[in-house]
PDB file of C-alpha atoms and ligand atoms in Angstrom:
ATOM      1  CA  MET A 245      73.207 -11.165  79.411  1.00 58.00           C
ATOM      2  CA  SER A 246      75.917  -8.896  77.903  1.00 65.00           C
ATOM      3  CA  ASP A 247      78.572 -10.275  75.749  1.00 70.00           C
ATOM      4  CA  ILE A 248      81.309  -9.244  78.201  1.00 68.00           C
ATOM      5  CA  ILE A 249      79.716 -11.241  80.950  1.00 68.00           C
ATOM      6  CA  VAL A 250      79.182 -14.240  78.789  1.00 66.00           C
ATOM      7  CA  SER A 251      82.534 -14.238  77.365  1.00 66.00           C
ATOM      8  CA  ARG A 252      84.008 -14.008  81.210  1.00 73.00           C
ATOM      9  CA  LEU A 253      81.828 -17.017  81.949  1.00 68.00           C
ATOM     10  CA  ILE A 254      83.180 -18.991  79.316  1.00 70.00           C
ATOM     11  CA  GLU A 255      86.789 -18.033  80.305  1.00 78.00           C
ATOM     12  CA  ALA A 256      86.253 -19.210  83.887  1.00 73.00           C
ATOM     13  CA  PHE A 257      84.729 -22.327  82.625  1.00 66.00           C
ATOM     14  CA  ASP A 258      87.834 -23.016  80.511  1.00 72.00           C
ATOM     15  CA  ARG A 259      90.048 -22.247  83.331  1.00 76.00           C
ATOM     16  CA  ALA A 260      88.238 -24.786  85.700  1.00 72.00           C
ATOM     17  CA  ALA A 261      88.313 -27.376  83.040  1.00 63.00           C
ATOM     18  CA  GLU A 262      91.921 -27.010  82.316  1.00 72.00           C
ATOM     19  CA  ALA A 263      92.844 -27.187  86.064  1.00 71.00           C
ATOM     20  CA  ALA A 264      90.802 -30.420  86.340  1.00 65.00           C
ATOM     21  CA  PHE A 265      92.333 -31.941  83.487  1.00 58.00           C
ATOM     22  CA  ARG A 266      95.865 -31.235  84.736  1.00 65.00           C
ATOM     23  CA  ARG A 267      95.080 -32.684  88.062  1.00 67.00           C
ATOM     24  CA  SER A 268      93.745 -35.879  86.589  1.00 54.00           C
ATOM     25  CA  ALA A 269      96.581 -36.130  84.324  1.00 57.00           C
ATOM     26  CA  GLN A 270      99.062 -35.910  87.195  1.00 61.00           C
ATOM     27  CA  ALA A 271      97.176 -38.407  89.273  1.00 57.00           C
ATOM     28  CA  ILE A 272      97.053 -40.883  86.431  1.00 55.00           C
ATOM     29  CA  GLY A 273     100.855 -40.418  85.724  1.00 56.00           C
ATOM     30  CA  ARG A 274     101.720 -41.097  89.378  1.00 55.00           C
ATOM     31  CA  ARG A 275      99.404 -44.003  89.828  1.00 57.00           C
ATOM     32  CA  SER A 276     100.931 -45.422  86.491  1.00 55.00           C
ATOM     33  CA  ALA A 277     104.379 -44.951  87.854  1.00 52.00           C
ATOM     34  CA  LEU A 278     103.589 -46.500  91.090  1.00 56.00           C
ATOM     35  CA  GLY A 279     102.153 -49.408  89.288  1.00 57.00           C
ATOM     36  CA  THR A 280     105.287 -49.737  87.158  1.00 52.00           C
ATOM     37  CA  ILE A 281     107.431 -49.861  90.578  1.00 55.00           C
ATOM     38  CA  GLY A 282     105.159 -52.237  92.028  1.00 59.00           C
ATOM     39  CA  LYS A 283     105.512 -54.614  89.184  1.00 60.00           C
ATOM     40  CA  LEU A 284     109.115 -54.183  89.246  1.00 50.00           C
ATOM     41  CA  LEU A 285     109.378 -55.042  92.907  1.00 58.00           C
ATOM     42  CA  VAL A 286     107.143 -58.150  92.588  1.00 57.00           C
ATOM     43  CA  GLY A 287     109.113 -59.243  89.671  1.00 53.00           C
ATOM     44  CA  GLY A 288     112.285 -58.632  91.345  1.00 49.00           C
ATOM     45  CA  ALA A 289     111.232 -60.637  94.223  1.00 53.00           C
ATOM     46  CA  MET A 290     110.155 -63.720  92.104  1.00 49.00           C
ATOM     47  CA  PHE A 291     113.230 -63.814  90.070  1.00 44.00           C
ATOM     48  CA  PRO A 292     115.508 -65.576  92.765  1.00 47.00           C
ATOM     49  CA  VAL A 293     113.066 -68.528  92.735  1.00 48.00           C
ATOM     50  CA  LEU A 294     113.275 -68.908  89.024  1.00 47.00           C
ATOM     51  CA  PRO A 295     115.243 -72.297  88.356  1.00 50.00           C
ATOM     52  CA  PHE A 296     119.109 -71.931  87.614  1.00 45.00           C
ATOM     53  CA  ASP A 297     121.412 -74.323  86.094  1.00 51.00           C
ATOM     54  CA  ARG A 298     123.887 -75.353  88.760  1.00 46.00           C
ATOM     55  CA  SER A 299     125.132 -78.584  86.886  1.00 49.00           C
ATOM     56  CA  GLY A 300     128.462 -76.821  86.049  1.00 47.00           C
ATOM     57  CA  GLY A 301     129.471 -77.153  89.611  1.00 43.00           C
ATOM     58  CA  ALA A 302     128.612 -80.862  89.763  1.00 46.00           C
ATOM     59  CA  ARG A 303     130.341 -81.525  86.342  1.00 50.00           C
ATOM     60  CA  ALA A 304     133.733 -79.892  87.828  1.00 47.00           C
ATOM     61  CA  ALA A 305     133.618 -81.806  91.045  1.00 46.00           C
ATOM     62  CA  ASP A 306     133.191 -85.100  88.802  1.00 51.00           C
ATOM     63  CA  ALA A 307     135.990 -83.972  86.321  1.00 54.00           C
ATOM     64  CA  PRO A 308     139.155 -85.998  86.608  1.00 57.00           C
ATOM     65  CA  LYS A 309     141.936 -84.570  88.500  1.00 61.00           C
ATOM     66  CA  ASP A 310     144.425 -82.664  86.427  1.00 67.00           C
ATOM     67  CA  ALA A 311     147.453 -84.972  86.212  1.00 70.00           C
ATOM     68  CA  SER A 312     149.596 -82.016  85.398  1.00 75.00           C
ATOM     69  CA  ARG A 313     149.200 -80.370  88.554  1.00 79.00           C
ATOM     70  CA  PRO A 314     151.751 -81.639  91.300  1.00 84.00           C
ATOM     71  CA  GLU A 315     150.180 -83.069  94.467  1.00 90.00           C
ATOM     72  CA  ALA A 316     150.022 -80.533  97.404  1.00 95.00           C
ATOM     73  CA  THR A 317     152.911 -81.002  99.929  1.00 97.00           C
ATOM     74  CA  ASP A 318     152.942 -79.662 103.454  1.00 97.00           C
ATOM     75  CA  THR A 319     153.940 -76.413 102.691  1.00 98.00           C
ATOM     76  CA  ASP A 320     150.862 -75.705 100.410  1.00 98.00           C
ATOM     77  CA  CYS A 321     147.722 -74.234 101.827  1.00 98.00           C
ATOM     78  CA  ASP A 322     145.707 -77.123  99.867  1.00 96.00           C
ATOM     79  CA  TYR A 323     147.538 -79.868 101.643  1.00 98.00           C
ATOM     80  CA  TRP A 324     144.595 -82.020 102.899  1.00 97.00           C
ATOM     81  CA  ARG A 325     145.443 -81.441 106.746  1.00 97.00           C
ATOM     82  CA  TYR A 326     144.999 -77.604 106.538  1.00 97.00           C
ATOM     83  CA  CYS A 327     141.289 -77.633 105.575  1.00 96.00           C
ATOM     84  CA  ALA A 328     140.243 -75.631 108.612  1.00 94.00           C
ATOM     85  CA  LEU A 329     143.986 -73.824 109.269  1.00 95.00           C
ATOM     86  CA  ASP A 330     143.838 -70.154 109.242  1.00 94.00           C
ATOM     87  CA  GLY A 331     147.374 -68.849 109.785  1.00 97.00           C
ATOM     88  CA  PHE A 332     151.202 -69.227 108.665  1.00 98.00           C
ATOM     89  CA  LEU A 333     152.253 -72.747 108.028  1.00 98.00           C
ATOM     90  CA  CYS A 334     154.968 -73.871 110.540  1.00 98.00           C
ATOM     91  CA  THR A 335     156.537 -75.842 107.629  1.00 98.00           C
ATOM     92  CA  CYS A 336     157.441 -72.558 106.077  1.00 98.00           C
ATOM     93  CA  CYS A 337     158.872 -71.160 109.279  1.00 98.00           C
ATOM     94  CA  GLY A 338     161.258 -73.623 110.606  1.00 98.00           C
ATOM     95  CA  GLY A 339     159.030 -76.029 112.080  1.00 98.00           C
ATOM     96  CA  SER A 340     157.104 -79.104 110.807  1.00 98.00           C
ATOM     97  CA  VAL A 341     153.508 -80.113 110.213  1.00 98.00           C
ATOM     98  CA  SER A 342     153.044 -80.877 113.862  1.00 98.00           C
ATOM     99  CA  ALA A 343     156.072 -79.376 115.616  1.00 98.00           C
ATOM    100  CA  CYS A 344     156.628 -75.590 116.487  1.00 98.00           C
ATOM    101  CA  PRO A 345     159.683 -73.933 115.289  1.00 98.00           C
ATOM    102  CA  PRO A 346     162.596 -73.539 117.831  1.00 98.00           C
ATOM    103  CA  GLY A 347     162.109 -70.695 120.369  1.00 98.00           C
ATOM    104  CA  SER A 348     158.227 -71.212 120.176  1.00 98.00           C
ATOM    105  CA  GLU A 349     155.772 -73.258 122.032  1.00 98.00           C
ATOM    106  CA  PRO A 350     152.384 -74.710 121.108  1.00 98.00           C
ATOM    107  CA  SER A 351     149.282 -72.934 122.214  1.00 97.00           C
ATOM    108  CA  LYS A 352     147.336 -74.339 125.501  1.00 96.00           C
ATOM    109  CA  VAL A 353     144.004 -74.004 123.474  1.00 91.00           C
ATOM    110  CA  ASN A 354     143.346 -74.791 120.122  1.00 90.00           C
ATOM    111  CA  TRP A 355     140.861 -75.332 117.048  1.00 88.00           C
ATOM    112  CA  VAL A 356     139.865 -78.694 115.792  1.00 88.00           C
ATOM    113  CA  GLY A 357     138.768 -79.497 112.409  1.00 90.00           C
ATOM    114  CA  THR A 358     137.771 -82.492 110.465  1.00 93.00           C
ATOM    115  CA  CYS A 359     139.604 -82.956 107.188  1.00 96.00           C
ATOM    116  CA  HIS A 360     139.402 -85.685 104.311  1.00 96.00           C
ATOM    117  CA  ASN A 361     142.397 -87.281 103.232  1.00 96.00           C
ATOM    118  CA  ALA A 362     141.375 -88.391  99.580  1.00 94.00           C
ATOM    119  CA  LYS A 363     144.561 -90.795  99.457  1.00 94.00           C
ATOM    120  CA  ASP A 364     143.032 -93.293 102.007  1.00 95.00           C
ATOM    121  CA  GLY A 365     139.561 -92.247 101.779  1.00 95.00           C
ATOM    122  CA  LYS A 366     139.315 -91.437 105.652  1.00 96.00           C
ATOM    123  CA  SER A 367     138.440 -88.180 107.743  1.00 96.00           C
ATOM    124  CA  TYR A 368     140.424 -87.245 110.532  1.00 96.00           C
ATOM    125  CA  LEU A 369     140.252 -85.048 113.477  1.00 94.00           C
ATOM    126  CA  VAL A 370     142.954 -82.407 113.183  1.00 95.00           C
ATOM    127  CA  SER A 371     144.157 -80.188 116.102  1.00 94.00           C
ATOM    128  CA  TYR A 372     145.447 -76.655 115.018  1.00 95.00           C
ATOM    129  CA  ASN A 373     147.607 -75.274 117.594  1.00 96.00           C
ATOM    130  CA  ASP A 374     149.339 -72.010 117.303  1.00 97.00           C
ATOM    131  CA  CYS A 375     153.227 -71.492 118.262  1.00 98.00           C
ATOM    132  CA  CYS A 376     153.510 -68.750 120.612  1.00 98.00           C
ATOM    133  CA  GLY A 377     156.345 -66.510 121.908  1.00 98.00           C
ATOM    134  CA  LYS A 378     158.190 -65.366 118.492  1.00 98.00           C
ATOM    135  CA  THR A 379     157.021 -62.599 116.171  1.00 98.00           C
ATOM    136  CA  THR A 380     154.639 -63.494 113.403  1.00 98.00           C
ATOM    137  CA  CYS A 381     156.373 -65.729 110.875  1.00 98.00           C
ATOM    138  CA  GLY A 382     154.611 -64.167 107.930  1.00 98.00           C
ATOM    139  CA  ARG A 383     155.450 -67.063 105.435  1.00 98.00           C
ATOM    140  CA  CYS A 384     152.872 -69.411 103.638  1.00 98.00           C
ATOM    141  CA  LEU A 385     149.637 -67.587 104.984  1.00 98.00           C
ATOM    142  CA  CYS A 386     146.570 -70.196 104.548  1.00 97.00           C
ATOM    143  CA  ASN A 387     142.859 -69.537 105.221  1.00 94.00           C
ATOM    144  CA  GLY A 388     141.196 -73.045 105.451  1.00 93.00           C
ATOM    145  CA  ASN A 389     137.630 -72.722 106.537  1.00 89.00           C
ATOM    146  CA  VAL A 390     136.189 -76.281 106.629  1.00 91.00           C
ATOM    147  CA  GLY A 391     133.462 -76.235 109.452  1.00 83.00           C
ATOM    148  CA  GLU A 392     134.326 -72.806 110.168  1.00 75.00           C
ATOM    149  CA  ARG A 393     131.214 -70.393 110.980  1.00 74.00           C
ATOM    150  CA  PRO A 394     131.114 -66.521 111.154  1.00 68.00           C
ATOM    151  CA  GLY A 395     133.005 -64.412 114.055  1.00 62.00           C
ATOM    152  CA  TYR A 396     129.904 -63.899 116.049  1.00 63.00           C
ATOM    153  CA  ARG A 397     129.821 -67.521 116.900  1.00 62.00           C
ATOM    154  CA  MET A 398     133.162 -67.423 118.518  1.00 61.00           C
ATOM    155  CA  GLY A 399     133.392 -71.089 119.524  1.00 63.00           C
ATOM    156  CA  VAL A 400     133.235 -72.215 115.698  1.00 65.00           C
ATOM    157  CA  HIS A 401     135.424 -69.506 114.416  1.00 73.00           C
ATOM    158  CA  ASN A 402     138.979 -69.893 113.682  1.00 81.00           C
ATOM    159  CA  ASP A 403     140.443 -66.539 112.933  1.00 87.00           C
ATOM    160  CA  ILE A 404     141.546 -66.364 116.546  1.00 89.00           C
ATOM    161  CA  ASN A 405     144.946 -66.000 118.080  1.00 95.00           C
ATOM    162  CA  TRP A 406     145.079 -69.377 120.152  1.00 93.00           C
ATOM    163  CA  CYS A 407     148.175 -68.140 122.137  1.00 97.00           C
ATOM    164  CA  MET A 408     145.814 -66.089 124.371  1.00 94.00           C
ATOM    165  CA  ALA A 409     145.827 -68.551 127.130  1.00 95.00           C
ATOM    166  CA  ASN A 410     149.771 -68.948 126.788  1.00 97.00           C
ATOM    167  CA  THR A 411     152.180 -66.641 128.923  1.00 98.00           C
ATOM    168  CA  GLN A 412     153.821 -65.629 125.654  1.00 97.00           C
ATOM    169  CA  THR A 413     150.669 -64.480 123.605  1.00 97.00           C
ATOM    170  CA  MET A 414     152.678 -63.514 120.558  1.00 98.00           C
ATOM    171  CA  TYR A 415     151.585 -65.286 117.539  1.00 98.00           C
ATOM    172  CA  HIS A 416     154.056 -67.159 115.250  1.00 98.00           C
ATOM    173  CA  CYS A 417     152.580 -70.058 113.093  1.00 98.00           C
ATOM    174  CA  THR A 418     150.133 -72.654 113.170  1.00 98.00           C
ATOM    175  CA  VAL A 419     150.754 -76.729 113.319  1.00 98.00           C
ATOM    176  CA  SER A 420     148.217 -79.306 112.273  1.00 97.00           C
ATOM    177  CA  VAL A 421     148.432 -82.387 114.656  1.00 97.00           C
ATOM    178  CA  LEU A 422     146.335 -85.499 113.917  1.00 97.00           C
ATOM    179  CA  VAL A 423     144.128 -86.326 116.632  1.00 94.00           C
ATOM    180  CA  GLY A 424     142.585 -89.586 115.380  1.00 94.00           C
ATOM    181  CA  VAL A 425     140.062 -90.797 112.678  1.00 95.00           C
ATOM    182  CA  ALA A 426     136.564 -89.205 112.590  1.00 89.00           C
ATOM    183  CA  ASP A 427     134.316 -92.314 112.050  1.00 76.00           C
ATOM    184  CA  GLY A 428     131.093 -90.166 112.172  1.00 64.00           C
ATOM    185  CA  LYS A 429     129.497 -92.102 115.050  1.00 55.00           C
TER     186      LYS A 429
HETATM  187  N1  LIG B 710     145.119 -69.193 114.741  1.00 50.34           N
HETATM  188  C1  LIG B 710     146.061 -68.044 113.798  1.00 50.34           C
HETATM  189  C2  LIG B 710     145.675 -66.574 114.151  1.00 50.34           C
HETATM  190  C3  LIG B 710     146.397 -66.038 114.936  1.00 50.34           C
HETATM  191  C4  LIG B 710     146.285 -64.648 115.317  1.00 50.34           C
HETATM  192  C5  LIG B 710     145.279 -64.026 114.592  1.00 50.34           C
HETATM  193  C6  LIG B 710     144.287 -64.817 113.683  1.00 50.34           C
HETATM  194  C7  LIG B 710     144.520 -66.150 113.548  1.00 50.34           C
END
């Protein structure tokens, strides 16, 4: 065989070997990248089941009430009766905790919540009626959500204008009427 033919054969062999090494290096690189991503995904899925220290919330619940904080009154959102009230407090709009302001009337349909009164240790059924027929009061907006569920379960959602069944459907404010003691039976 002539020298030229031998050197051409060696060059061809070199090119073939180089191409094979490149393909193999690319495949191994992709595989190890896929492996790393897979490990991250599995690790990420496992992470939420690892234990968390949630004792901070329990400690906060046990903590004695801050004596310097004044007790909530019926014009404060955290007044006990308002635990499931979503709207403007009628006590800030010329009415009382259970009476609509002059010129408005209570809604025919309502939302009922169960609120705990820490003072006597009892829970009460509370009827939240919207007061209808006047423009929106706009004062003391509260958003109590105890027992509420998201909007797609309309029967247990309280972000609703209860004036819808009245002749005057305009919403003004919301009152909280005690219905009775919730004895849990
Ligand atoms: N129940 C109070 C209210 C009125 C109008 C819209 C949302 C909530």
